[in-house]
Tab-separated table of C-alpha atoms and ligand atoms in Angstrom:
chain	number	residue	atom	x	y	z
A	1	UNK	CA	-86.284	-142.151	97.086
A	2	UNK	CA	-85.394	-143.698	94.173
A	3	UNK	CA	-89.269	-143.764	93.135
A	4	UNK	CA	-89.463	-139.889	94.168
A	5	UNK	CA	-86.514	-138.739	92.286
A	6	UNK	CA	-88.055	-140.529	88.958
A	7	UNK	CA	-91.188	-139.015	89.387
A	8	UNK	CA	-89.092	-135.419	89.653
A	9	UNK	CA	-87.145	-136.413	86.948
A	10	UNK	CA	-90.382	-137.229	84.756
A	11	UNK	CA	-91.783	-133.910	85.909
A	12	UNK	CA	-88.674	-132.030	84.586
A	13	UNK	CA	-89.066	-133.901	81.461
A	14	UNK	CA	-92.733	-132.843	81.203
A	15	UNK	CA	-91.869	-129.302	81.509
A	16	UNK	CA	-90.075	-129.835	78.807
A	17	UNK	CA	-92.470	-130.831	76.359
A	18	UNK	CA	-91.583	-134.651	76.646
A	19	UNK	CA	-94.220	-136.575	77.307
A	20	UNK	CA	-94.755	-139.558	74.521
A	21	UNK	CA	-93.314	-142.598	75.431
A	22	UNK	CA	-90.000	-144.630	74.251
A	23	UNK	CA	-89.229	-148.027	72.936
A	24	UNK	CA	-85.517	-147.746	74.376
A	25	UNK	CA	-82.967	-146.475	76.405
A	26	UNK	CA	-79.979	-146.036	75.245
A	27	UNK	CA	-76.736	-145.532	76.983
A	28	UNK	CA	-73.798	-144.727	75.062
A	29	UNK	CA	-70.128	-145.187	76.532
A	30	UNK	CA	-66.897	-143.549	76.597
A	31	UNK	CA	-66.239	-141.998	73.291
A	32	UNK	CA	-69.638	-143.371	71.595
A	33	UNK	CA	-72.026	-139.881	71.894
A	34	UNK	CA	-71.916	-139.359	68.814
A	35	UNK	CA	-74.893	-141.388	67.847
A	36	UNK	CA	-77.726	-138.996	70.049
A	37	UNK	CA	-76.367	-136.375	67.225
A	38	UNK	CA	-78.146	-138.149	64.694
A	39	UNK	CA	-81.310	-137.829	66.200
A	40	UNK	CA	-84.501	-136.404	64.985
A	41	UNK	CA	-86.627	-133.711	66.489
A	42	UNK	CA	-84.503	-134.374	69.674
A	43	UNK	CA	-84.816	-132.732	73.325
A	44	UNK	CA	-81.849	-132.332	75.256
A	45	UNK	CA	-81.272	-132.315	78.909
A	46	UNK	CA	-78.707	-131.899	80.613
A	47	UNK	CA	-78.312	-134.166	83.871
A	48	UNK	CA	-78.189	-131.734	85.627
A	49	UNK	CA	-81.576	-130.885	85.353
A	50	UNK	CA	-82.507	-134.652	86.016
A	51	UNK	CA	-83.224	-135.287	89.854
A	52	UNK	CA	-80.998	-138.584	90.728
A	53	UNK	CA	-78.509	-138.166	87.177
A	54	UNK	CA	-75.244	-138.280	87.727
A	55	UNK	CA	-72.967	-135.439	87.764
A	56	UNK	CA	-71.267	-135.598	84.282
A	57	UNK	CA	-67.589	-136.750	85.322
A	58	UNK	CA	-65.461	-138.397	83.310
A	59	UNK	CA	-63.595	-136.788	80.387
A	60	UNK	CA	-65.439	-138.383	77.302
A	61	UNK	CA	-69.083	-138.196	78.630
A	62	UNK	CA	-71.591	-135.252	77.519
A	63	UNK	CA	-73.620	-135.714	80.398
A	64	UNK	CA	-77.019	-135.352	77.949
A	65	UNK	CA	-80.481	-137.247	77.918
A	66	UNK	CA	-81.803	-136.727	74.676
A	67	UNK	CA	-85.145	-137.700	73.780
A	68	UNK	CA	-85.863	-138.047	69.816
A	69	UNK	CA	-86.756	-140.412	66.711
A	70	UNK	CA	-83.988	-142.817	65.647
A	71	UNK	CA	-84.866	-144.872	62.610
A	72	UNK	CA	-88.708	-144.088	63.038
A	73	UNK	CA	-88.080	-145.350	66.926
A	74	UNK	CA	-88.670	-143.088	69.901
A	75	UNK	CA	-85.736	-143.631	72.126
A	76	UNK	CA	-83.942	-141.701	74.695
A	77	UNK	CA	-80.450	-141.757	74.542
A	78	UNK	CA	-78.008	-140.789	77.694
A	79	UNK	CA	-74.630	-139.415	76.841
A	80	UNK	CA	-72.471	-140.573	79.167
A	81	UNK	CA	-73.412	-142.956	82.297
A	82	UNK	CA	-72.879	-143.019	86.152
A	83	UNK	CA	-69.932	-145.482	87.196
A	84	UNK	CA	-69.260	-147.216	90.481
A	85	UNK	CA	-65.776	-145.883	90.525
A	86	UNK	CA	-67.044	-142.372	90.527
A	87	UNK	CA	-69.517	-142.280	93.733
A	88	UNK	CA	-69.078	-145.986	95.369
A	89	UNK	CA	-72.539	-146.284	94.661
A	90	UNK	CA	-73.185	-149.487	92.700
A	91	UNK	CA	-76.917	-148.456	92.018
A	92	UNK	CA	-75.930	-144.605	90.384
A	93	UNK	CA	-78.021	-145.585	87.345
A	94	UNK	CA	-81.269	-146.744	89.356
A	95	UNK	CA	-83.062	-143.106	88.462
A	96	UNK	CA	-82.265	-142.871	84.875
A	97	UNK	CA	-83.282	-146.955	83.578
A	98	UNK	CA	-86.328	-146.027	86.142
A	99	UNK	CA	-87.124	-142.982	84.337
A	100	UNK	CA	-86.757	-144.987	81.096
A	101	UNK	CA	-89.332	-147.609	82.095
A	102	UNK	CA	-91.491	-145.150	83.441
A	103	UNK	CA	-91.388	-143.527	79.709
A	104	UNK	CA	-92.464	-146.599	78.651
A	105	UNK	CA	-89.543	-148.411	77.587
A	106	UNK	CA	-89.177	-152.078	76.626
A	107	UNK	CA	-85.464	-152.394	76.372
A	108	UNK	CA	-81.915	-150.928	77.327
A	109	UNK	CA	-79.103	-150.676	74.946
A	110	UNK	CA	-76.149	-150.679	76.935
A	111	UNK	CA	-72.991	-149.856	75.275
A	112	UNK	CA	-69.150	-149.289	76.644
A	113	UNK	CA	-65.705	-149.137	76.365
A	114	UNK	CA	-63.445	-152.514	77.207
A	115	UNK	CA	-60.020	-154.204	77.479
A	116	UNK	CA	-60.114	-157.639	75.306
A	117	UNK	CA	-58.069	-160.568	77.123
A	118	UNK	CA	-58.660	-162.608	73.972
A	119	UNK	CA	-55.744	-161.590	71.688
A	120	UNK	CA	-57.761	-162.798	69.056
A	121	UNK	CA	-60.933	-160.067	69.782
A	122	UNK	CA	-59.099	-157.056	68.601
A	123	UNK	CA	-59.131	-153.569	69.339
A	124	UNK	CA	-61.191	-151.369	66.973
A	125	UNK	CA	-63.981	-154.197	67.010
A	126	UNK	CA	-67.171	-154.543	68.415
A	127	UNK	CA	-68.896	-157.329	70.498
A	128	UNK	CA	-72.067	-158.361	71.474
A	129	UNK	CA	-72.250	-159.121	74.896
A	130	UNK	CA	-73.819	-162.642	75.966
A	131	UNK	CA	-73.286	-162.844	79.440
A	132	UNK	CA	-71.095	-161.046	82.416
A	133	UNK	CA	-69.271	-162.094	85.083
A	134	UNK	CA	-69.511	-159.948	88.083
A	135	UNK	CA	-66.969	-161.115	91.102
A	136	UNK	CA	-66.383	-157.833	92.683
A	137	UNK	CA	-68.404	-158.085	95.518
A	138	UNK	CA	-70.725	-155.510	94.773
A	139	UNK	CA	-74.309	-155.495	93.727
A	140	UNK	CA	-76.350	-152.402	93.098
A	141	UNK	CA	-79.527	-154.093	94.698
A	142	UNK	CA	-77.849	-154.755	98.213
A	143	UNK	CA	-79.667	-153.047	100.613
A	144	UNK	CA	-82.832	-153.378	98.436
A	145	UNK	CA	-86.025	-154.297	100.220
A	146	UNK	CA	-88.299	-157.100	98.792
A	147	UNK	CA	-88.586	-160.774	96.930
A	148	UNK	CA	-87.884	-158.861	93.781
A	149	UNK	CA	-83.920	-158.370	94.336
A	150	UNK	CA	-83.493	-161.949	93.951
A	151	UNK	CA	-83.146	-161.113	90.106
A	152	UNK	CA	-82.963	-164.363	88.022
A	153	UNK	CA	-80.079	-163.384	85.928
A	154	UNK	CA	-79.859	-166.811	83.601
A	155	UNK	CA	-81.282	-164.254	80.722
A	156	UNK	CA	-79.279	-161.315	81.775
A	157	UNK	CA	-78.880	-160.789	77.864
A	158	UNK	CA	-81.847	-161.278	76.064
A	159	UNK	CA	-81.352	-164.403	73.461
A	160	UNK	CA	-83.959	-162.602	71.590
A	161	UNK	CA	-82.512	-159.085	71.154
A	162	UNK	CA	-79.331	-160.345	70.699
A	163	UNK	CA	-80.336	-162.426	68.067
A	164	UNK	CA	-81.979	-159.246	66.408
A	165	UNK	CA	-78.598	-157.280	66.701
A	166	UNK	CA	-76.722	-160.308	64.940
A	167	UNK	CA	-78.998	-160.164	62.200
A	168	UNK	CA	-78.453	-156.070	62.200
A	169	UNK	CA	-74.893	-156.676	62.361
A	170	UNK	CA	-75.252	-158.769	58.893
A	171	UNK	CA	-77.287	-156.551	57.406
A	172	UNK	CA	-74.855	-153.382	57.760
A	173	UNK	CA	-71.831	-154.962	57.879
A	174	UNK	CA	-70.011	-154.144	61.021
A	175	UNK	CA	-69.365	-157.601	62.440
A	176	UNK	CA	-69.804	-157.985	66.476
A	177	UNK	CA	-68.741	-161.344	67.981
A	178	UNK	CA	-70.530	-162.315	71.102
A	179	UNK	CA	-68.369	-162.143	74.033
A	180	UNK	CA	-68.347	-162.544	77.898
A	181	UNK	CA	-68.212	-159.283	80.325
A	182	UNK	CA	-66.252	-159.260	83.506
A	183	UNK	CA	-67.250	-156.244	85.560
A	184	UNK	CA	-63.718	-154.410	87.661
A	185	UNK	CA	-64.567	-151.236	90.121
A	186	UNK	CA	-62.220	-149.736	87.997
A	187	UNK	CA	-60.706	-146.902	88.034
A	188	UNK	CA	-57.444	-148.061	87.985
A	189	UNK	CA	-56.752	-150.868	85.077
A	190	UNK	CA	-56.868	-154.490	86.039
A	191	UNK	CA	-53.492	-155.916	86.948
A	192	UNK	CA	-51.458	-158.774	84.236
A	193	UNK	CA	-52.325	-161.482	86.891
A	194	UNK	CA	-56.096	-160.033	87.137
A	195	UNK	CA	-56.678	-160.270	83.988
A	196	UNK	CA	-55.148	-163.699	83.494
A	197	UNK	CA	-57.848	-164.699	86.513
A	198	UNK	CA	-60.646	-162.663	84.352
A	199	UNK	CA	-59.627	-165.209	81.216
A	200	UNK	CA	-59.868	-168.415	83.353
A	201	UNK	CA	-63.275	-167.540	84.798
A	202	UNK	CA	-64.691	-167.133	81.060
A	203	UNK	CA	-64.293	-163.491	80.367
A	204	UNK	CA	-63.296	-162.636	76.575
A	205	UNK	CA	-63.529	-158.678	78.050
A	206	UNK	CA	-62.664	-156.659	80.900
A	207	UNK	CA	-64.559	-153.031	81.794
A	208	UNK	CA	-66.016	-150.760	84.200
A	209	UNK	CA	-69.206	-150.536	83.831
A	210	UNK	CA	-72.818	-152.674	82.630
A	211	UNK	CA	-72.641	-155.119	85.008
A	212	UNK	CA	-74.653	-153.014	87.339
A	213	UNK	CA	-77.184	-151.721	84.569
A	214	UNK	CA	-77.826	-154.979	83.598
A	215	UNK	CA	-78.887	-156.284	87.146
A	216	UNK	CA	-81.044	-152.528	87.720
A	217	UNK	CA	-82.909	-153.272	84.111
A	218	UNK	CA	-83.341	-157.123	84.728
A	219	UNK	CA	-85.073	-155.854	88.066
A	220	UNK	CA	-87.521	-153.570	86.282
A	221	UNK	CA	-88.228	-155.845	83.639
A	222	UNK	CA	-86.366	-153.922	81.167
A	223	UNK	CA	-84.678	-156.331	78.508
A	224	UNK	CA	-80.896	-155.850	78.065
A	225	UNK	CA	-78.902	-155.619	74.615
A	226	UNK	CA	-75.234	-154.750	75.051
A	227	UNK	CA	-72.287	-153.954	72.605
A	228	UNK	CA	-69.041	-152.930	73.403
A	229	UNK	CA	-66.316	-150.957	71.520
A	230	UNK	CA	-62.941	-152.779	71.938
A	231	UNK	CA	-60.719	-150.504	72.952
A	232	UNK	CA	-57.411	-152.030	74.005
A	233	UNK	CA	-55.646	-155.289	74.652
A	234	UNK	CA	-56.127	-155.480	78.248
A	235	UNK	CA	-53.012	-155.661	80.724
A	236	UNK	CA	-50.706	-158.475	79.196
A	237	UNK	CA	-52.499	-159.137	76.327
A	238	UNK	CA	-50.623	-159.019	73.281
A	239	UNK	CA	-48.716	-156.420	75.285
A	240	UNK	CA	-51.655	-154.422	76.058
A	241	UNK	CA	-51.091	-151.256	78.623
A	242	UNK	CA	-54.275	-149.841	78.783
A	243	UNK	CA	-54.362	-146.194	79.310
A	244	UNK	CA	-57.855	-143.701	79.361
A	245	UNK	CA	-56.070	-141.625	76.482
A	246	UNK	CA	-56.262	-144.598	74.053
A	247	UNK	CA	-59.417	-145.651	75.363
A	248	UNK	CA	-61.216	-142.292	74.802
A	249	UNK	CA	-59.168	-142.233	71.166
A	250	UNK	CA	-59.972	-145.756	69.885
A	251	UNK	CA	-63.966	-145.654	70.885
A	252	UNK	CA	-64.090	-142.350	68.873
A	253	UNK	CA	-62.671	-143.846	65.875
A	254	UNK	CA	-64.720	-146.816	66.383
A	255	UNK	CA	-68.126	-144.464	66.786
A	256	UNK	CA	-69.019	-144.268	63.448
A	257	UNK	CA	-69.496	-148.481	63.390
A	258	UNK	CA	-71.206	-148.063	66.466
A	259	UNK	CA	-73.714	-145.818	64.737
A	260	UNK	CA	-74.350	-148.139	62.093
A	261	UNK	CA	-75.182	-151.079	64.105
A	262	UNK	CA	-77.376	-149.039	66.314
A	263	UNK	CA	-79.132	-147.772	63.738
A	264	UNK	CA	-79.566	-151.580	62.053
A	265	UNK	CA	-80.751	-152.891	65.107
A	266	UNK	CA	-83.228	-150.090	66.018
A	267	UNK	CA	-84.471	-149.993	62.119
A	268	UNK	CA	-84.548	-154.127	62.586
A	269	UNK	CA	-86.689	-153.326	65.745
A	270	UNK	CA	-89.206	-151.390	63.978
A	271	UNK	CA	-90.130	-153.308	61.292
A	272	UNK	CA	-90.444	-156.276	63.620
A	273	UNK	CA	-92.275	-154.647	66.760
A	274	UNK	CA	-94.239	-152.102	65.002
A	275	UNK	CA	-94.821	-149.438	66.751
A	276	UNK	CA	-93.349	-146.232	66.757
B	301	HPA	N1	-60.191	-152.355	81.453
B	301	HPA	C1	-61.263	-152.080	81.755
B	301	HPA	N2	-61.854	-150.894	81.322
B	301	HPA	C2	-61.671	-150.630	79.891
B	301	HPA	C3	-60.579	-151.151	79.474
B	301	HPA	C4	-59.386	-151.763	80.517
B	301	HPA	O1	-58.851	-152.517	79.418
B	301	HPA	N3	-60.501	-150.585	78.364
B	301	HPA	C5	-61.738	-149.509	77.921
B	301	HPA	N4	-62.520	-149.905	79.575
């Protein structure tokens, strides 16, 4: 079913003249959609026109698939993602990721908004995910067939791409500390006790996306690098009492930094991988 939807989505893109290979899929999280506005020669397709794509639901998400050139590299950008909490389907991003792979993408660059469990990792900062914790009991590959469902996750967040992102961070002056992300289903925010538990389990950040996408991406051989916009202290951390409104405002304020960092990263990628 996923494969059929990917073929139909590919045909829908081809009908709009989008056929050239892409280097990467970039997924923009809550409040971070602006990056796509800077693409050259862009074609934007509403998710509604792409079979298997999520219905645009969460406010702060534009719901468009935009293909164009950034820093000389052809990329596809998702303005908004599907979250598990919208449908109860942890594999809701399988078609967009599969489509990107079919278009030739080698990597998925995931961004999100998150809450910080660490008083030293303050709202407004950007973190580079080094790993995740998925103790939700949910996995996008439950029910999948074949031995390739047993996806190795020891290298979930690619070491080489992380190292490149760290250099991009230095080059553009946007700091991005490494952090471990813990996936909660949402849509309710965490309790204070859950955030204390997350910290004990090794997490620096909590959020409602990314981990299932990383699992799906790794299954199809896309390398993953992920950035998190810290929008708030998680419940109980330094008085944190998160709201969706606050999340959207702080993410929008940080969108310019995120954009600079993504551009610096793509610039390095083009120079080091030497293909358009
Ligand atoms: N918890 C979960 N998801 C989030 C948060 C949070 O505190 N902030 C932004 N996304």
